[in-house]
PDB file of C-alpha atoms in Angstrom:
ATOM      1  CA  MET A 817     -32.490 -55.041  26.909  1.00 35.00           C
ATOM      2  CA  LEU A 818     -34.326 -53.796  30.008  1.00 38.00           C
ATOM      3  CA  ASN A 819     -38.114 -53.665  30.157  1.00 36.00           C
ATOM      4  CA  VAL A 820     -40.052 -50.790  31.636  1.00 36.00           C
ATOM      5  CA  ALA A 821     -42.297 -51.785  34.498  1.00 36.00           C
ATOM      6  CA  GLN A 822     -46.014 -51.865  33.628  1.00 36.00           C
ATOM      7  CA  ASN A 823     -47.946 -48.789  34.847  1.00 41.00           C
ATOM      8  CA  ASN A 824     -51.101 -46.841  34.240  1.00 41.00           C
ATOM      9  CA  GLY A 825     -49.319 -43.743  32.954  1.00 45.00           C
ATOM     10  CA  LYS A 826     -48.904 -43.571  29.207  1.00 41.00           C
ATOM     11  CA  PRO A 827     -45.886 -41.774  27.678  1.00 42.00           C
ATOM     12  CA  GLU A 828     -46.926 -38.602  25.976  1.00 43.00           C
ATOM     13  CA  LYS A 829     -46.031 -38.235  22.322  1.00 40.00           C
ATOM     14  CA  LYS A 830     -46.440 -34.519  21.830  1.00 38.00           C
ATOM     15  CA  ASN A 831     -42.696 -33.890  21.985  1.00 40.00           C
ATOM     16  CA  THR A 832     -41.694 -36.791  19.748  1.00 39.00           C
ATOM     17  CA  VAL A 833     -40.786 -36.751  16.106  1.00 37.00           C
ATOM     18  CA  LYS A 834     -40.501 -39.502  13.560  1.00 39.00           C
ATOM     19  CA  SER A 835     -36.990 -40.175  12.373  1.00 37.00           C
ATOM     20  CA  SER A 836     -38.352 -40.740   8.891  1.00 37.00           C
ATOM     21  CA  ASP A 837     -39.510 -37.131   8.596  1.00 38.00           C
ATOM     22  CA  THR A 838     -38.047 -36.217   5.212  1.00 39.00           C
ATOM     23  CA  ALA A 839     -38.584 -32.484   5.813  1.00 41.00           C
ATOM     24  CA  SER A 840     -35.868 -32.555   8.443  1.00 47.00           C
ATOM     25  CA  ALA A 841     -33.331 -34.611   6.425  1.00 75.00           C
ATOM     26  CA  MET A 842     -29.771 -33.536   7.272  1.00 86.00           C
ATOM     27  CA  TYR A 843     -27.923 -31.557   4.605  1.00 89.00           C
ATOM     28  CA  TRP A 844     -24.195 -32.236   4.618  1.00 92.00           C
ATOM     29  CA  GLY A 845     -22.886 -30.366   1.600  1.00 89.00           C
ATOM     30  CA  GLU A 846     -19.361 -30.575   0.272  1.00 86.00           C
ATOM     31  CA  SER A 847     -17.396 -28.567   2.873  1.00 89.00           C
ATOM     32  CA  SER A 848     -14.521 -30.443   4.457  1.00 90.00           C
ATOM     33  CA  GLY A 849     -15.755 -29.659   7.952  1.00 91.00           C
ATOM     34  CA  MET A 850     -19.222 -31.120   7.346  1.00 94.00           C
ATOM     35  CA  GLN A 851     -17.813 -34.160   5.517  1.00 94.00           C
ATOM     36  CA  GLN A 852     -15.536 -34.952   8.472  1.00 94.00           C
ATOM     37  CA  LEU A 853     -18.539 -34.544  10.745  1.00 96.00           C
ATOM     38  CA  ARG A 854     -20.556 -36.875   8.553  1.00 95.00           C
ATOM     39  CA  MET A 855     -17.928 -39.621   8.693  1.00 96.00           C
ATOM     40  CA  LEU A 856     -17.779 -39.394  12.458  1.00 96.00           C
ATOM     41  CA  VAL A 857     -21.578 -39.463  12.750  1.00 96.00           C
ATOM     42  CA  GLU A 858     -21.777 -42.618  10.636  1.00 95.00           C
ATOM     43  CA  LYS A 859     -19.266 -44.298  12.912  1.00 96.00           C
ATOM     44  CA  VAL A 860     -20.917 -43.427  16.211  1.00 97.00           C
ATOM     45  CA  ALA A 861     -24.599 -43.510  15.229  1.00 96.00           C
ATOM     46  CA  VAL A 862     -24.692 -47.294  15.248  1.00 96.00           C
ATOM     47  CA  THR A 863     -23.409 -47.429  18.863  1.00 96.00           C
ATOM     48  CA  ASP A 864     -25.230 -46.483  22.041  1.00 95.00           C
ATOM     49  CA  ALA A 865     -22.566 -44.001  23.106  1.00 96.00           C
ATOM     50  CA  ASN A 866     -23.782 -40.793  24.716  1.00 97.00           C
ATOM     51  CA  ILE A 867     -23.319 -37.829  22.382  1.00 98.00           C
ATOM     52  CA  LEU A 868     -22.947 -34.135  23.037  1.00 98.00           C
ATOM     53  CA  ILE A 869     -23.701 -31.832  20.074  1.00 98.00           C
ATOM     54  CA  THR A 870     -22.425 -28.270  20.247  1.00 97.00           C
ATOM     55  CA  GLY A 871     -22.715 -25.326  17.892  1.00 95.00           C
ATOM     56  CA  GLU A 872     -24.140 -21.855  17.563  1.00 94.00           C
ATOM     57  CA  ASN A 873     -27.888 -21.194  17.568  1.00 93.00           C
ATOM     58  CA  GLY A 874     -29.481 -22.164  14.277  1.00 93.00           C
ATOM     59  CA  THR A 875     -26.772 -24.588  13.076  1.00 94.00           C
ATOM     60  CA  GLY A 876     -29.137 -27.603  13.165  1.00 94.00           C
ATOM     61  CA  LYS A 877     -28.243 -29.419  16.380  1.00 96.00           C
ATOM     62  CA  GLU A 878     -31.662 -31.049  16.743  1.00 95.00           C
ATOM     63  CA  MET A 879     -31.649 -32.023  13.091  1.00 95.00           C
ATOM     64  CA  LEU A 880     -28.289 -33.750  13.600  1.00 97.00           C
ATOM     65  CA  ALA A 881     -29.685 -35.585  16.655  1.00 97.00           C
ATOM     66  CA  ARG A 882     -32.547 -36.850  14.507  1.00 96.00           C
ATOM     67  CA  GLU A 883     -30.085 -37.978  11.850  1.00 96.00           C
ATOM     68  CA  ILE A 884     -28.091 -39.923  14.417  1.00 97.00           C
ATOM     69  CA  HIS A 885     -31.265 -41.588  15.660  1.00 97.00           C
ATOM     70  CA  ALA A 886     -32.323 -42.421  12.069  1.00 96.00           C
ATOM     71  CA  LEU A 887     -28.967 -44.151  11.494  1.00 95.00           C
ATOM     72  CA  SER A 888     -29.079 -46.088  14.780  1.00 96.00           C
ATOM     73  CA  GLY A 889     -30.528 -49.425  15.697  1.00 95.00           C
ATOM     74  CA  ARG A 890     -33.249 -47.629  17.609  1.00 96.00           C
ATOM     75  CA  CYS A 891     -34.754 -45.947  14.542  1.00 95.00           C
ATOM     76  CA  GLY A 892     -37.853 -48.105  14.710  1.00 95.00           C
ATOM     77  CA  GLN A 893     -38.993 -46.095  17.732  1.00 95.00           C
ATOM     78  CA  GLU A 894     -39.668 -42.362  17.924  1.00 95.00           C
ATOM     79  CA  ILE A 895     -36.979 -40.036  19.210  1.00 97.00           C
ATOM     80  CA  VAL A 896     -38.131 -38.090  22.293  1.00 96.00           C
ATOM     81  CA  SER A 897     -37.074 -34.467  22.427  1.00 96.00           C
ATOM     82  CA  VAL A 898     -36.997 -32.241  25.491  1.00 95.00           C
ATOM     83  CA  ASP A 899     -36.121 -28.523  25.533  1.00 93.00           C
ATOM     84  CA  MET A 900     -34.347 -28.197  28.895  1.00 91.00           C
ATOM     85  CA  GLY A 901     -34.572 -24.426  28.730  1.00 85.00           C
ATOM     86  CA  ALA A 902     -38.382 -24.658  28.644  1.00 87.00           C
ATOM     87  CA  VAL A 903     -38.805 -27.051  31.563  1.00 88.00           C
ATOM     88  CA  THR A 904     -39.568 -25.158  34.787  1.00 87.00           C
ATOM     89  CA  GLU A 905     -37.609 -26.158  37.902  1.00 86.00           C
ATOM     90  CA  SER A 906     -40.754 -27.139  39.778  1.00 85.00           C
ATOM     91  CA  LEU A 907     -41.801 -29.588  37.045  1.00 88.00           C
ATOM     92  CA  PHE A 908     -38.353 -30.900  36.183  1.00 92.00           C
ATOM     93  CA  GLU A 909     -38.699 -34.287  37.956  1.00 91.00           C
ATOM     94  CA  SER A 910     -42.291 -34.810  36.859  1.00 90.00           C
ATOM     95  CA  GLU A 911     -41.478 -33.974  33.220  1.00 91.00           C
ATOM     96  CA  LEU A 912     -38.420 -36.215  33.001  1.00 94.00           C
ATOM     97  CA  PHE A 913     -39.191 -38.987  35.472  1.00 94.00           C
ATOM     98  CA  GLY A 914     -43.008 -38.947  35.699  1.00 90.00           C
ATOM     99  CA  HIS A 915     -45.257 -38.906  38.726  1.00 86.00           C
ATOM    100  CA  MET A 916     -47.830 -40.928  40.608  1.00 87.00           C
ATOM    101  CA  LYS A 917     -51.440 -39.941  41.132  1.00 87.00           C
ATOM    102  CA  GLY A 918     -51.843 -37.664  44.162  1.00 80.00           C
ATOM    103  CA  SER A 919     -48.089 -36.912  44.468  1.00 77.00           C
ATOM    104  CA  PHE A 920     -48.884 -33.194  44.153  1.00 79.00           C
ATOM    105  CA  THR A 921     -51.932 -30.967  43.645  1.00 74.00           C
ATOM    106  CA  ASP A 922     -52.385 -31.376  39.863  1.00 79.00           C
ATOM    107  CA  ALA A 923     -51.328 -35.048  39.735  1.00 75.00           C
ATOM    108  CA  HIS A 924     -54.760 -36.450  38.862  1.00 83.00           C
ATOM    109  CA  ALA A 925     -53.374 -39.683  37.316  1.00 88.00           C
ATOM    110  CA  ASP A 926     -50.153 -41.673  37.039  1.00 87.00           C
ATOM    111  CA  ARG A 927     -47.964 -40.197  34.293  1.00 87.00           C
ATOM    112  CA  ALA A 928     -44.818 -41.481  32.590  1.00 89.00           C
ATOM    113  CA  GLY A 929     -41.951 -39.064  32.068  1.00 90.00           C
ATOM    114  CA  LYS A 930     -39.702 -38.527  29.098  1.00 95.00           C
ATOM    115  CA  PHE A 931     -37.173 -41.152  30.167  1.00 95.00           C
ATOM    116  CA  GLU A 932     -39.903 -43.835  30.088  1.00 95.00           C
ATOM    117  CA  ALA A 933     -41.240 -42.500  26.830  1.00 95.00           C
ATOM    118  CA  ALA A 934     -37.777 -42.919  25.319  1.00 95.00           C
ATOM    119  CA  ASP A 935     -37.336 -46.491  26.497  1.00 96.00           C
ATOM    120  CA  HIS A 936     -35.605 -48.562  23.748  1.00 96.00           C
ATOM    121  CA  SER A 937     -35.238 -45.294  21.805  1.00 97.00           C
ATOM    122  CA  THR A 938     -33.271 -42.011  21.904  1.00 97.00           C
ATOM    123  CA  LEU A 939     -33.721 -39.218  24.395  1.00 97.00           C
ATOM    124  CA  PHE A 940     -32.624 -35.849  23.072  1.00 98.00           C
ATOM    125  CA  LEU A 941     -32.003 -33.176  25.745  1.00 97.00           C
ATOM    126  CA  ASP A 942     -31.697 -29.823  23.983  1.00 96.00           C
ATOM    127  CA  GLU A 943     -30.119 -26.769  25.649  1.00 94.00           C
ATOM    128  CA  ILE A 944     -28.585 -28.933  28.379  1.00 96.00           C
ATOM    129  CA  GLY A 945     -26.431 -25.957  29.416  1.00 94.00           C
ATOM    130  CA  ASN A 946     -29.578 -24.212  30.711  1.00 92.00           C
ATOM    131  CA  LEU A 947     -30.229 -26.842  33.400  1.00 93.00           C
ATOM    132  CA  PRO A 948     -29.797 -25.279  36.867  1.00 92.00           C
ATOM    133  CA  TYR A 949     -26.873 -26.617  38.853  1.00 93.00           C
ATOM    134  CA  HIS A 950     -28.968 -28.066  41.706  1.00 92.00           C
ATOM    135  CA  LEU A 951     -30.992 -30.188  39.213  1.00 93.00           C
ATOM    136  CA  GLN A 952     -27.991 -31.579  37.401  1.00 95.00           C
ATOM    137  CA  ALA A 953     -27.346 -34.148  40.156  1.00 95.00           C
ATOM    138  CA  LYS A 954     -30.825 -35.628  39.617  1.00 94.00           C
ATOM    139  CA  LEU A 955     -30.179 -36.012  35.938  1.00 95.00           C
ATOM    140  CA  LEU A 956     -26.754 -37.543  36.562  1.00 96.00           C
ATOM    141  CA  THR A 957     -28.263 -40.137  38.908  1.00 95.00           C
ATOM    142  CA  ALA A 958     -30.783 -41.232  36.320  1.00 95.00           C
ATOM    143  CA  ILE A 959     -28.114 -41.521  33.620  1.00 95.00           C
ATOM    144  CA  GLN A 960     -25.748 -43.469  35.845  1.00 94.00           C
ATOM    145  CA  ARG A 961     -28.361 -45.917  37.223  1.00 94.00           C
ATOM    146  CA  ARG A 962     -30.235 -46.254  33.956  1.00 94.00           C
ATOM    147  CA  SER A 963     -33.407 -46.119  36.010  1.00 94.00           C
ATOM    148  CA  ILE A 964     -35.785 -43.465  37.253  1.00 93.00           C
ATOM    149  CA  VAL A 965     -38.142 -43.054  40.214  1.00 93.00           C
ATOM    150  CA  ARG A 966     -41.428 -41.291  39.604  1.00 92.00           C
ATOM    151  CA  VAL A 967     -42.392 -38.414  41.865  1.00 90.00           C
ATOM    152  CA  GLY A 968     -44.467 -39.903  44.713  1.00 89.00           C
ATOM    153  CA  SER A 969     -42.996 -43.366  44.310  1.00 90.00           C
ATOM    154  CA  ASN A 970     -40.090 -45.317  45.797  1.00 90.00           C
ATOM    155  CA  THR A 971     -39.935 -47.946  43.039  1.00 93.00           C
ATOM    156  CA  PRO A 972     -37.069 -47.703  40.513  1.00 94.00           C
ATOM    157  CA  ILE A 973     -38.135 -48.199  36.888  1.00 95.00           C
ATOM    158  CA  PRO A 974     -35.333 -49.407  34.587  1.00 96.00           C
ATOM    159  CA  VAL A 975     -35.051 -47.647  31.272  1.00 95.00           C
ATOM    160  CA  ASP A 976     -32.979 -48.381  28.162  1.00 96.00           C
ATOM    161  CA  ILE A 977     -32.226 -45.136  26.360  1.00 96.00           C
ATOM    162  CA  ARG A 978     -29.613 -43.668  24.046  1.00 96.00           C
ATOM    163  CA  LEU A 979     -28.787 -40.156  25.278  1.00 97.00           C
ATOM    164  CA  ILE A 980     -28.004 -37.204  23.001  1.00 98.00           C
ATOM    165  CA  CYS A 981     -27.575 -33.733  24.443  1.00 98.00           C
ATOM    166  CA  ALA A 982     -27.035 -30.389  22.733  1.00 97.00           C
ATOM    167  CA  THR A 983     -26.037 -26.874  23.729  1.00 96.00           C
ATOM    168  CA  ASN A 984     -24.692 -23.624  22.262  1.00 94.00           C
ATOM    169  CA  ARG A 985     -22.842 -22.908  25.507  1.00 94.00           C
ATOM    170  CA  ASN A 986     -19.229 -23.657  26.465  1.00 94.00           C
ATOM    171  CA  LEU A 987     -19.709 -26.423  29.045  1.00 95.00           C
ATOM    172  CA  PRO A 988     -15.993 -26.771  30.021  1.00 95.00           C
ATOM    173  CA  GLU A 989     -15.936 -23.059  30.716  1.00 94.00           C
ATOM    174  CA  MET A 990     -19.136 -23.451  32.798  1.00 95.00           C
ATOM    175  CA  VAL A 991     -17.462 -26.290  34.730  1.00 96.00           C
ATOM    176  CA  ALA A 992     -14.506 -24.042  35.496  1.00 95.00           C
ATOM    177  CA  LYS A 993     -16.879 -21.368  36.824  1.00 93.00           C
ATOM    178  CA  GLY A 994     -18.826 -23.870  38.911  1.00 94.00           C
ATOM    179  CA  ASP A 995     -21.998 -23.599  36.807  1.00 94.00           C
ATOM    180  CA  PHE A 996     -21.987 -27.132  35.414  1.00 96.00           C
ATOM    181  CA  ARG A 997     -21.095 -30.399  37.064  1.00 96.00           C
ATOM    182  CA  GLU A 998     -17.876 -31.928  35.777  1.00 97.00           C
ATOM    183  CA  ASP A 999     -19.105 -35.482  36.401  1.00 96.00           C
ATOM    184  CA  LEU A1000     -22.271 -34.814  34.385  1.00 97.00           C
ATOM    185  CA  LEU A1001     -20.200 -33.398  31.498  1.00 97.00           C
ATOM    186  CA  TYR A1002     -18.122 -36.604  31.400  1.00 96.00           C
ATOM    187  CA  ARG A1003     -21.323 -38.684  31.333  1.00 96.00           C
ATOM    188  CA  ILE A1004     -22.981 -36.879  28.421  1.00 97.00           C
ATOM    189  CA  ASN A1005     -19.782 -36.267  26.453  1.00 95.00           C
ATOM    190  CA  THR A1006     -18.605 -39.696  25.423  1.00 96.00           C
ATOM    191  CA  ILE A1007     -18.589 -38.409  21.831  1.00 97.00           C
ATOM    192  CA  HIS A1008     -18.488 -34.692  21.057  1.00 97.00           C
ATOM    193  CA  LEU A1009     -19.830 -33.421  17.771  1.00 97.00           C
ATOM    194  CA  GLU A1010     -19.287 -29.768  16.819  1.00 96.00           C
ATOM    195  CA  ILE A1011     -21.358 -28.271  14.006  1.00 96.00           C
ATOM    196  CA  PRO A1012     -19.424 -25.461  12.280  1.00 95.00           C
ATOM    197  CA  PRO A1013     -21.279 -22.149  11.766  1.00 95.00           C
ATOM    198  CA  LEU A1014     -22.634 -21.431   8.279  1.00 95.00           C
ATOM    199  CA  ARG A1015     -20.177 -18.576   7.684  1.00 93.00           C
ATOM    200  CA  GLU A1016     -17.291 -21.127   7.893  1.00 93.00           C
ATOM    201  CA  ARG A1017     -18.805 -23.237   5.135  1.00 94.00           C
ATOM    202  CA  PRO A1018     -19.949 -20.688   2.534  1.00 93.00           C
ATOM    203  CA  GLU A1019     -20.143 -23.373  -0.174  1.00 94.00           C
ATOM    204  CA  ASN A1020     -23.236 -24.676   1.697  1.00 95.00           C
ATOM    205  CA  ILE A1021     -25.209 -21.402   1.528  1.00 96.00           C
ATOM    206  CA  ILE A1022     -26.534 -21.548  -2.048  1.00 96.00           C
ATOM    207  CA  PRO A1023     -27.409 -25.299  -2.011  1.00 95.00           C
ATOM    208  CA  LEU A1024     -29.232 -24.805   1.281  1.00 96.00           C
ATOM    209  CA  ALA A1025     -30.996 -21.750  -0.069  1.00 97.00           C
ATOM    210  CA  GLU A1026     -32.158 -23.708  -3.118  1.00 96.00           C
ATOM    211  CA  ARG A1027     -33.548 -26.495  -0.914  1.00 95.00           C
ATOM    212  CA  PHE A1028     -35.490 -23.906   1.099  1.00 96.00           C
ATOM    213  CA  ILE A1029     -36.757 -22.245  -2.107  1.00 97.00           C
ATOM    214  CA  THR A1030     -38.136 -25.564  -3.361  1.00 96.00           C
ATOM    215  CA  ARG A1031     -39.854 -26.208  -0.002  1.00 95.00           C
ATOM    216  CA  PHE A1032     -41.432 -22.800   0.278  1.00 96.00           C
ATOM    217  CA  CYS A1033     -42.518 -22.649  -3.359  1.00 96.00           C
ATOM    218  CA  LYS A1034     -44.522 -25.803  -2.707  1.00 96.00           C
ATOM    219  CA  ARG A1035     -45.862 -24.513   0.587  1.00 96.00           C
ATOM    220  CA  TYR A1036     -47.065 -21.189  -0.857  1.00 95.00           C
ATOM    221  CA  ASP A1037     -48.114 -22.606  -4.249  1.00 94.00           C
ATOM    222  CA  LYS A1038     -45.529 -20.589  -6.159  1.00 94.00           C
ATOM    223  CA  VAL A1039     -43.982 -21.354  -9.523  1.00 93.00           C
ATOM    224  CA  PRO A1040     -40.425 -22.718  -9.216  1.00 94.00           C
ATOM    225  CA  LEU A1041     -38.082 -19.807  -8.430  1.00 96.00           C
ATOM    226  CA  GLN A1042     -34.381 -19.332  -9.064  1.00 96.00           C
ATOM    227  CA  LEU A1043     -31.726 -17.084  -7.517  1.00 96.00           C
ATOM    228  CA  ASP A1044     -30.250 -14.522  -9.870  1.00 95.00           C
ATOM    229  CA  ASN A1045     -26.534 -13.654  -9.630  1.00 95.00           C
ATOM    230  CA  SER A1046     -27.110 -10.613  -7.417  1.00 94.00           C
ATOM    231  CA  ALA A1047     -29.000 -12.728  -4.907  1.00 95.00           C
ATOM    232  CA  ARG A1048     -26.327 -15.447  -4.971  1.00 95.00           C
ATOM    233  CA  GLU A1049     -23.632 -12.901  -4.230  1.00 94.00           C
ATOM    234  CA  LYS A1050     -25.596 -11.219  -1.434  1.00 93.00           C
ATOM    235  CA  LEU A1051     -26.425 -14.516   0.251  1.00 96.00           C
ATOM    236  CA  THR A1052     -22.890 -15.782   0.008  1.00 94.00           C
ATOM    237  CA  MET A1053     -21.317 -12.700   1.485  1.00 92.00           C
ATOM    238  CA  HIS A1054     -23.759 -12.339   4.378  1.00 94.00           C
ATOM    239  CA  PRO A1055     -22.232 -13.526   7.745  1.00 92.00           C
ATOM    240  CA  TRP A1056     -25.368 -15.443   8.854  1.00 94.00           C
ATOM    241  CA  PHE A1057     -24.866 -15.150  12.553  1.00 92.00           C
ATOM    242  CA  GLY A1058     -28.278 -16.816  12.886  1.00 93.00           C
ATOM    243  CA  ASN A1059     -26.936 -19.653  10.729  1.00 95.00           C
ATOM    244  CA  ILE A1060     -29.257 -22.006   8.861  1.00 95.00           C
ATOM    245  CA  ARG A1061     -32.313 -20.834  10.747  1.00 94.00           C
ATOM    246  CA  GLU A1062     -31.677 -17.250   9.672  1.00 95.00           C
ATOM    247  CA  LEU A1063     -31.121 -18.319   6.057  1.00 96.00           C
ATOM    248  CA  GLU A1064     -34.355 -20.342   6.054  1.00 96.00           C
ATOM    249  CA  HIS A1065     -36.319 -17.374   7.403  1.00 95.00           C
ATOM    250  CA  ALA A1066     -34.807 -15.017   4.810  1.00 96.00           C
ATOM    251  CA  ILE A1067     -35.691 -17.436   1.969  1.00 97.00           C
ATOM    252  CA  GLU A1068     -39.256 -17.849   3.184  1.00 96.00           C
ATOM    253  CA  LYS A1069     -39.850 -14.073   3.222  1.00 95.00           C
ATOM    254  CA  ALA A1070     -38.291 -13.663  -0.249  1.00 96.00           C
ATOM    255  CA  VAL A1071     -40.414 -16.411  -1.748  1.00 96.00           C
ATOM    256  CA  ILE A1072     -43.611 -14.891  -0.290  1.00 95.00           C
ATOM    257  CA  ILE A1073     -42.963 -11.421  -1.757  1.00 93.00           C
ATOM    258  CA  CYS A1074     -41.577 -12.550  -5.129  1.00 93.00           C
ATOM    259  CA  ASP A1075     -43.829 -12.002  -8.129  1.00 91.00           C
ATOM    260  CA  GLY A1076     -41.494 -13.149 -10.905  1.00 91.00           C
ATOM    261  CA  ALA A1077     -39.471 -16.220 -11.780  1.00 92.00           C
ATOM    262  CA  PHE A1078     -36.217 -15.041 -10.153  1.00 94.00           C
ATOM    263  CA  LEU A1079     -35.239 -13.976  -6.660  1.00 95.00           C
ATOM    264  CA  SER A1080     -33.012 -10.911  -6.735  1.00 94.00           C
ATOM    265  CA  ALA A1081     -30.807  -9.289  -4.074  1.00 93.00           C
ATOM    266  CA  SER A1082     -33.421  -6.590  -3.420  1.00 91.00           C
ATOM    267  CA  GLN A1083     -35.883  -9.206  -2.131  1.00 92.00           C
ATOM    268  CA  PHE A1084     -33.591 -10.219   0.704  1.00 92.00           C
ATOM    269  CA  GLN A1085     -33.886  -7.724   3.560  1.00 84.00           C
ATOM    270  CA  LEU A1086     -30.682  -8.646   5.374  1.00 85.00           C
ATOM    271  CA  PRO A1087     -28.936  -6.498   8.049  1.00 74.00           C
ATOM    272  CA  ARG A1088     -26.332  -4.328   6.352  1.00 59.00           C
ATOM    273  CA  ARG A1089     -22.809  -4.381   7.672  1.00 46.00           C
ATOM    274  CA  ASN A1090     -22.549  -0.597   7.966  1.00 42.00           C
ATOM    275  CA  GLU A1091     -25.558  -0.696  10.311  1.00 40.00           C
ATOM    276  CA  ALA A1092     -23.626  -2.781  12.833  1.00 39.00           C
ATOM    277  CA  PRO A1093     -21.394  -1.348  15.569  1.00 39.00           C
ATOM    278  CA  GLU A1094     -17.861  -0.506  14.467  1.00 40.00           C
ATOM    279  CA  THR A1095     -16.304  -3.364  16.392  1.00 39.00           C
ATOM    280  CA  THR A1096     -18.662  -5.884  14.818  1.00 41.00           C
ATOM    281  CA  ALA A1097     -18.058  -4.526  11.302  1.00 47.00           C
ATOM    282  CA  SER A1098     -14.365  -4.915  11.823  1.00 48.00           C
ATOM    283  CA  THR A1099     -14.851  -8.484  12.927  1.00 62.00           C
ATOM    284  CA  LEU A1100     -17.065  -9.275   9.941  1.00 70.00           C
ATOM    285  CA  GLU A1101     -14.497  -7.825   7.514  1.00 74.00           C
ATOM    286  CA  GLU A1102     -11.796  -9.946   9.096  1.00 77.00           C
ATOM    287  CA  MET A1103     -13.994 -13.023   8.668  1.00 80.00           C
ATOM    288  CA  GLU A1104     -14.562 -12.174   5.033  1.00 81.00           C
ATOM    289  CA  LYS A1105     -10.851 -11.664   4.461  1.00 82.00           C
ATOM    290  CA  GLN A1106     -10.027 -15.004   6.113  1.00 83.00           C
ATOM    291  CA  MET A1107     -12.740 -16.772   4.118  1.00 84.00           C
ATOM    292  CA  ILE A1108     -11.394 -15.442   0.800  1.00 86.00           C
ATOM    293  CA  GLY A1109      -7.825 -16.209   1.834  1.00 81.00           C
ATOM    294  CA  LYS A1110      -8.641 -19.812   2.723  1.00 82.00           C
ATOM    295  CA  THR A1111     -10.486 -20.302  -0.551  1.00 82.00           C
ATOM    296  CA  LEU A1112      -7.549 -18.880  -2.494  1.00 79.00           C
ATOM    297  CA  ASP A1113      -5.271 -21.404  -0.806  1.00 75.00           C
ATOM    298  CA  LYS A1114      -7.703 -24.268  -1.355  1.00 78.00           C
ATOM    299  CA  CYS A1115      -8.016 -23.450  -5.099  1.00 75.00           C
ATOM    300  CA  ASP A1116      -4.260 -22.795  -5.524  1.00 67.00           C
ATOM    301  CA  GLY A1117      -4.896 -19.210  -6.616  1.00 70.00           C
ATOM    302  CA  ASN A1118      -7.311 -20.139  -9.445  1.00 74.00           C
ATOM    303  CA  LEU A1119      -9.477 -17.029  -9.357  1.00 77.00           C
ATOM    304  CA  SER A1120     -12.235 -18.463 -11.492  1.00 76.00           C
ATOM    305  CA  ALA A1121     -12.532 -21.433  -9.153  1.00 78.00           C
ATOM    306  CA  VAL A1122     -12.407 -19.145  -6.102  1.00 79.00           C
ATOM    307  CA  ALA A1123     -15.165 -16.913  -7.461  1.00 79.00           C
ATOM    308  CA  ALA A1124     -17.324 -19.932  -8.348  1.00 79.00           C
ATOM    309  CA  GLN A1125     -16.888 -21.499  -4.919  1.00 81.00           C
ATOM    310  CA  LEU A1126     -17.740 -18.251  -3.119  1.00 82.00           C
ATOM    311  CA  GLY A1127     -20.703 -17.686  -5.452  1.00 77.00           C
ATOM    312  CA  ILE A1128     -19.481 -14.211  -6.566  1.00 83.00           C
ATOM    313  CA  THR A1129     -18.288 -12.720  -9.833  1.00 80.00           C
ATOM    314  CA  ARG A1130     -14.615 -12.470 -10.735  1.00 72.00           C
ATOM    315  CA  GLN A1131     -14.883  -8.666 -10.678  1.00 73.00           C
ATOM    316  CA  THR A1132     -16.315  -8.792  -7.134  1.00 79.00           C
ATOM    317  CA  LEU A1133     -13.479 -11.101  -6.137  1.00 78.00           C
ATOM    318  CA  TYR A1134     -10.904  -8.716  -7.633  1.00 71.00           C
ATOM    319  CA  ASN A1135     -12.391  -5.781  -5.752  1.00 72.00           C
ATOM    320  CA  LYS A1136     -12.317  -7.631  -2.465  1.00 79.00           C
ATOM    321  CA  MET A1137      -8.780  -8.885  -3.000  1.00 76.00           C
ATOM    322  CA  LYS A1138      -7.707  -5.337  -3.661  1.00 69.00           C
ATOM    323  CA  LYS A1139      -9.547  -4.115  -0.583  1.00 73.00           C
ATOM    324  CA  TYR A1140      -7.914  -6.713   1.686  1.00 73.00           C
ATOM    325  CA  ARG A1141      -4.557  -6.663  -0.173  1.00 70.00           C
ATOM    326  CA  LEU A1142      -4.685 -10.389  -0.857  1.00 73.00           C
TER     327      LEU A1142
END
C-alpha cells in the first residue's frame, strides 16, 4: 500500500458518503438482468479493478458504485464522489489534484484534491463522459502513474485508489467521433457494468414503489399507505423514462397528497401517452408489446402468472393481447 505524503492541506469531506448509509442500500429485485448484474458485482467488488458503470439517467449508477465500495476491502474508508459535469474547466486540476498556497489568486492555503481524499478508498467519477477532451489526458496520467501533482508544486504524491466511473453516454461512439480518448476508455473500463432501465424490469416497479412509500411515510409522518390495484396497474404500465429517480419522485408526491390509507391511480400525475409526440407513442406501444410478449414466453403462456408478474388484472392483459394481436 502506498502512503500519501504529509501536507498541510486536509481532504475535504463534503462530497463523501458513508458506505453504511442504509438509505442508499441497493435494491436488486428478482429480474434476471439485475440478478446477473448482482452476481458480477459480487465477483468484482472484492478486487481493485477499475469499473465503468453505464445506464440511463436515474437508474442508480451512484448507488451501485456505493454498493461496490461497501462490498470491497476499502469499505472502512469513505467513498469520495465527484460530479465531473459540475467541475469547471478552470478548477479541474485543483479539484482533483489539489493545490499549493499561492499557486493562484484564491489559493490561500494548501489544499488536497479528491485523489488524495480517496487514498486507500474508492474514487467515484460520475458523468465521466462530460469531461472535455483536452482534460482527459491529465486524468489519464494520474490514473496511469497512480500519483498526482498539486497545482503549484512539482512533487508527485502517490495515491492508492480504487476507481469507479459512470456515465449515461455511449463512450465507444464518442471515441469514434473523437470526443473521448480511446486510451482513457481502456483504463477506466476494466470491468463494464450496465444497469438496465426500469421499463425492462417491470417486476421491480412495485417493490421499489413500496420501499419508497415506507420511506416517505416515515419522513412525512403519515400512516402506513398501500397501493390499490388501479395504482399498481398504472405504475407498472408507465414507461419510466426517468427510471428509478422518476418513480421515487412520483411516490413522494403521491404520499404527500394522500389523505386515506390507500394510494390510487388518480394520485399519480404521470405523463399520459397520448400527450407525447406520435413517434414516441408508437415507440412506447412497441415497448409495451415486447414486454408483454417476453413475459408470455417466460411464463409459458400462463395468463394468470403473466398478469401477476406485470401487476395488472387478467382483463387488462386480455385487452392488451387483443390490441397487439398476441
